[in-house]
């Protein structure tokens, strides 16, 4: 590999790669993101390679393994270019047919196409799929064009040209000003202005001149995988952003703190770093500019709290992953007490775009105080699960119905939880709320790192609050009393409520406790931990009251508050439930209505699933 | 004439006397409506204690690094018009801030913290005294029977003053505890007993071998370092 020694070298390499790229050649793109992998895309890929070899099509057809495309619900996804044909839920058996029909005979395999649930029509091209149509894939879009193991793919799309621009046409201060003017805010949860953070880091005194940049990829929210998708699918964009950031604050050393549970992200990032080093885009004298910078990958140990900046830094230093008071910001005294610029994966990935296209262009996207786009991981009771990127200011309703395709099985929407475990649950009345940092905070939730969990009418909000609280209780580091003891007690109270042992004063006690935990905790985890409880009490108070006063669970979820029974009129005595019951609670003779022994029943719900006549009732 | 709650009534018209230090090394702030100038780098807790204001603490010790874990020392800090609860043991004094050490919000929070702690560790005399002092007469949570409040004084004492580091925290969240690595007796523990000396909640207990009804007297003939603490 030839080293890139000047911006001209990079420009000529880019031009050469673009020229080499045959736009006529057929390219089959296989999504190898975590969603598709679990659906079996590895097998699809293998049989695709085999089939191409068998039919001697290697010259004609190119196969590309890419990162996550976003539409995880329909995995494994196959994209055939240049036509842009979009095949979904492809299995190994479909491969010979795809090759014969689409590649050789130029015909569409109809049954693999995406069907629009509303119009019931088949959609051929990716760009026409409603899931993609309403999105603005500024950061995430290149994922389907890039093989993360090949740096040339990224360079051919104009990659690292933002770095060349920053290094050779701009001074560090200009780079910083550009980011400041763009209005980019931290995508990790806090929403702090990135430019301002860099400025205070740059201006903070460091006697030996050492400053650090850190990429926070310790994404631990349940049901969120935006950073994973980016780091696995397009690691070079993050690396480029970090180098530009390092240049702006004049740092020579960077760390990428990646969650231990993301082995593929670690592997892809390490490969990408190695390739960038070989090209001279990382390490000593980057592109002949005289600027030195390198990145070291650090793997976390599996603690959620290490996503908090000070805990993350303690963890890199080899100490216990525990937050410390942040009266002096980490941008002034961070890693090893040196000024440190820590940003989330998505924030870093936005940096090259801003440098390339300019702050003015970037600040046109989004709302007044939240600029750009945001990637959300849309999960829960929704038709189209996956990663979606939308401009700030889009309404929640658009995300849920236009992109998400609504709630499955015709059920009613109940709530949407934004911002991960410490975000809040918002009811249907707030669906028209524009999504930006300030609006979400105003209604008692937060942007967080971008988790979005949709709940339908069969979800019990008290149960949901209990789930998130339990997660936070277990993931709290336990250093400060309000978070450690407070969350433990909150879980106990909520458990009592869901078990029917709730007492009239419990709700008030819960509210008092949340106030203390919120105000007196040491770090962001504790300060935001009561959000799920506070927001569910605020918007679904009647459900809490039904649990406490009437000892009833309106959504029929909390086991201690519901009872199963068999409707004698509907029961045909087929025996399905009797055979399925794990505790032998159902008895009765064949063809005669069965009876349920409440003493034995463990309320597992298997009989409800098995009964073909809907004779099992819950009350 | 009704009592007017202004600075004049409290300090007799004069500001609180300055600490004698170099001029440019001082910052001025207001603590409980009294203007005061203190040395840079001090914490609010140190400044308040120097002024004679009482702030309860559990995880703070003058000889150890402030930690900010128990949150009992919270005070209300008003900075640029925004009020926030902060742990006074770690918050450095800053120019122009206003501090309330005993506002209603602070009292409420402290009471809740003591209630939380005492419901987990009801056998501690320190906590019981604190509760009585604050007028807590009822615990609304389920009583447990733990001893340790995880203030971390012993861990810091062991490391910072005894230069040992034989004990530390293990696990996280509600499972957190203080122990030696892997719960095995530590090679670097000298059995100095400093951890027990500094513990704010557990009264020193005799750990010598003892049959029921026996007088132990183990300490008479045994060298202190031989104890298997």
Coordinates of C-alpha atoms in Angstrom, one line a residue, chain A residues 225-425:
Chain A
X225 CA -27.7 -0.1 18.8
X226 CA -27.0 3.1 16.9
X227 CA -23.4 3.3 17.8
X228 CA -22.9 -0.3 17.1
X229 CA -24.4 0.1 13.6
X230 CA -22.1 3.0 12.9
X231 CA -18.9 1.5 14.3
X232 CA -19.5 -1.8 12.6
X233 CA -20.6 -0.4 9.3
X234 CA -18.6 2.7 8.8
X235 CA -15.7 2.9 11.3
X236 CA -13.6 5.2 9.1
X237 CA -16.1 8.0 9.4
X238 CA -15.7 7.9 13.2
X239 CA -12.0 7.7 12.9
X240 CA -11.9 10.7 10.5
X241 CA -14.1 12.7 12.9
X242 CA -11.7 11.9 15.8
X243 CA -8.6 13.0 13.8
X244 CA -10.3 16.3 12.9
X245 CA -11.3 16.8 16.5
X246 CA -7.8 16.0 17.7
X247 CA -6.4 18.5 15.3
X248 CA -8.9 21.1 16.5
X249 CA -7.9 20.8 20.2
X250 CA -4.3 19.8 19.4
X251 CA -4.2 16.4 20.8
X252 CA -2.0 13.6 19.7
X253 CA -3.6 10.7 21.5
X254 CA -7.1 9.3 21.3
X255 CA -9.0 6.4 22.8
X256 CA -12.0 4.6 21.6
X257 CA -13.8 3.0 24.5
X258 CA -15.9 0.2 23.0
X259 CA -18.3 -2.0 24.9
X260 CA -17.0 -5.5 25.5
X261 CA -20.3 -6.9 24.2
X262 CA -19.6 -5.6 20.7
X263 CA -16.9 -7.9 19.4
X264 CA -17.6 -7.2 15.8
X265 CA -17.4 -3.4 16.4
X266 CA -14.0 -3.9 18.1
X267 CA -12.8 -6.1 15.3
X268 CA -14.0 -3.8 12.5
X269 CA -12.6 -0.7 14.3
X270 CA -9.2 -2.4 14.8
X271 CA -9.1 -3.4 11.1
X272 CA -10.0 0.1 10.1
X273 CA -7.4 1.7 12.3
X274 CA -4.7 -0.6 10.9
X275 CA -5.7 0.3 7.3
X276 CA -5.7 4.0 8.1
X277 CA -2.2 3.6 9.6
X278 CA -1.0 1.8 6.5
X279 CA -2.2 4.7 4.3
X280 CA -0.6 7.2 6.5
X281 CA -3.9 8.7 7.6
X282 CA -3.2 7.9 11.2
X283 CA 0.0 7.9 13.2
X284 CA 3.0 10.1 12.6
X285 CA 2.9 13.0 10.1
X286 CA -0.7 12.5 8.9
X287 CA -0.8 13.1 5.1
X288 CA 2.5 14.9 5.3
X289 CA 1.0 17.7 7.4
X290 CA 3.3 17.2 10.4
X291 CA 0.3 16.4 12.6
X292 CA 0.6 13.2 14.7
X293 CA -2.3 11.4 16.1
X294 CA -3.1 7.8 16.9
X295 CA -6.1 6.0 18.4
X296 CA -6.1 3.1 20.9
X297 CA -9.1 0.8 21.3
X298 CA -10.0 0.1 24.9
X299 CA -12.7 -2.5 25.7
X300 CA -15.1 -1.9 28.5
X301 CA -15.8 -4.5 31.2
X302 CA -19.5 -4.7 30.9
X303 CA -20.7 -1.9 33.2
X304 CA -23.5 0.4 32.0
X305 CA -22.2 3.2 34.3
X306 CA -18.9 3.3 32.3
X307 CA -20.8 5.2 29.6
X308 CA -20.7 8.2 32.0
X309 CA -17.7 10.3 31.1
X310 CA -15.8 10.3 34.4
X311 CA -16.5 6.6 35.0
X312 CA -15.3 5.9 31.5
X313 CA -12.1 7.8 32.1
X314 CA -11.5 6.0 35.4
X315 CA -12.0 2.7 33.6
X316 CA -9.4 3.7 30.9
X317 CA -7.0 4.6 33.7
X318 CA -7.4 1.1 35.0
X319 CA -9.4 2.1 38.1
X320 CA -12.9 1.1 39.2
X321 CA -15.5 2.4 36.7
X322 CA -17.0 4.9 39.0
X323 CA -18.0 8.5 38.4
X324 CA -16.4 11.3 40.3
X325 CA -17.9 14.8 41.0
X326 CA -17.7 16.9 37.8
X327 CA -17.4 20.4 39.4
X328 CA -14.5 20.8 37.1
X329 CA -15.5 19.6 33.6
X330 CA -13.7 16.7 32.0
X331 CA -12.8 19.1 29.1
X332 CA -10.5 20.8 31.6
X333 CA -9.5 17.9 33.8
X334 CA -10.3 14.5 32.4
X335 CA -8.3 11.5 31.5
X336 CA -5.2 11.4 33.7
X337 CA -6.2 14.9 34.8
X338 CA -5.5 16.3 31.3
X339 CA -8.0 18.3 29.2
X340 CA -10.1 15.7 27.4
X341 CA -12.7 16.0 24.6
X342 CA -15.1 13.1 25.0
X343 CA -17.8 12.6 22.4
X344 CA -20.2 9.9 21.4
X345 CA -19.7 7.8 18.2
X346 CA -22.5 9.6 16.4
X347 CA -21.1 13.0 17.3
X348 CA -17.7 12.1 15.9
X349 CA -19.3 10.7 12.7
X350 CA -21.0 14.1 12.1
X351 CA -17.8 16.0 12.2
X352 CA -16.4 15.1 8.8
X353 CA -19.8 16.0 7.2
X354 CA -19.8 19.4 8.8
X355 CA -16.2 20.1 7.7
X356 CA -16.9 18.9 4.2
X357 CA -20.1 20.7 3.6
X358 CA -19.8 23.6 5.9
X359 CA -21.4 24.8 9.1
X360 CA -24.0 26.8 7.3
X361 CA -25.3 23.9 5.3
X362 CA -25.4 21.7 8.3
X363 CA -27.2 24.2 10.5
X364 CA -30.1 24.4 8.0
X365 CA -31.1 20.9 9.0
X366 CA -33.1 20.5 12.2
X367 CA -34.7 22.9 14.6
X368 CA -33.5 26.2 16.0
X369 CA -31.5 24.7 18.9
X370 CA -31.0 21.2 17.7
X371 CA -29.2 20.9 14.4
X372 CA -28.6 18.0 12.1
X373 CA -30.0 14.5 12.1
X374 CA -30.3 11.9 14.8
X375 CA -30.2 8.1 14.5
X376 CA -32.9 6.4 16.6
X377 CA -33.2 2.7 17.3
X378 CA -36.9 2.0 16.8
X379 CA -37.9 -1.1 18.7
X380 CA -40.7 -2.6 20.7
X381 CA -44.3 -3.1 19.5
X382 CA -43.8 -1.6 16.1
X383 CA -43.9 -3.1 12.6
X384 CA -40.6 -1.8 11.2
X385 CA -37.9 -2.4 13.8
X386 CA -34.6 -1.0 13.0
X387 CA -32.2 2.0 12.9
X388 CA -33.8 5.2 11.5
X389 CA -32.1 8.5 10.9
X390 CA -34.3 11.6 10.8
X391 CA -33.8 15.3 10.9
X392 CA -34.3 16.9 14.3
X393 CA -37.7 18.4 14.7
X394 CA -39.6 15.5 13.0
X395 CA -42.7 14.5 15.0
X396 CA -42.9 11.3 17.0
X397 CA -46.0 10.4 15.0
X398 CA -44.0 10.5 11.8
X399 CA -41.4 8.2 13.3
X400 CA -43.9 5.8 14.6
X401 CA -46.4 5.7 11.8
X402 CA -44.6 6.8 8.6
X403 CA -41.3 5.1 9.2
X404 CA -42.2 2.6 11.8
X405 CA -45.3 1.5 10.0
X406 CA -47.5 1.6 13.1
X407 CA -48.4 -1.0 15.7
X408 CA -48.6 -4.6 14.8
X409 CA -51.8 -6.7 14.9
X410 CA -54.0 -3.5 14.7
X411 CA -53.4 -2.8 18.4
X412 CA -53.6 0.7 19.9
X413 CA -50.6 2.8 20.6
X414 CA -50.1 3.5 24.2
X415 CA -46.7 5.1 24.9
X416 CA -43.3 5.7 23.5
X417 CA -40.2 5.6 25.6
X418 CA -37.3 7.8 24.5
X419 CA -33.8 8.2 25.8
X420 CA -33.0 4.7 27.0
X421 CA -33.7 3.4 30.6
X422 CA -33.4 6.9 32.1
X423 CA -35.7 8.5 29.6
X424 CA -39.5 8.9 30.0
X425 CA -42.6 7.3 28.6

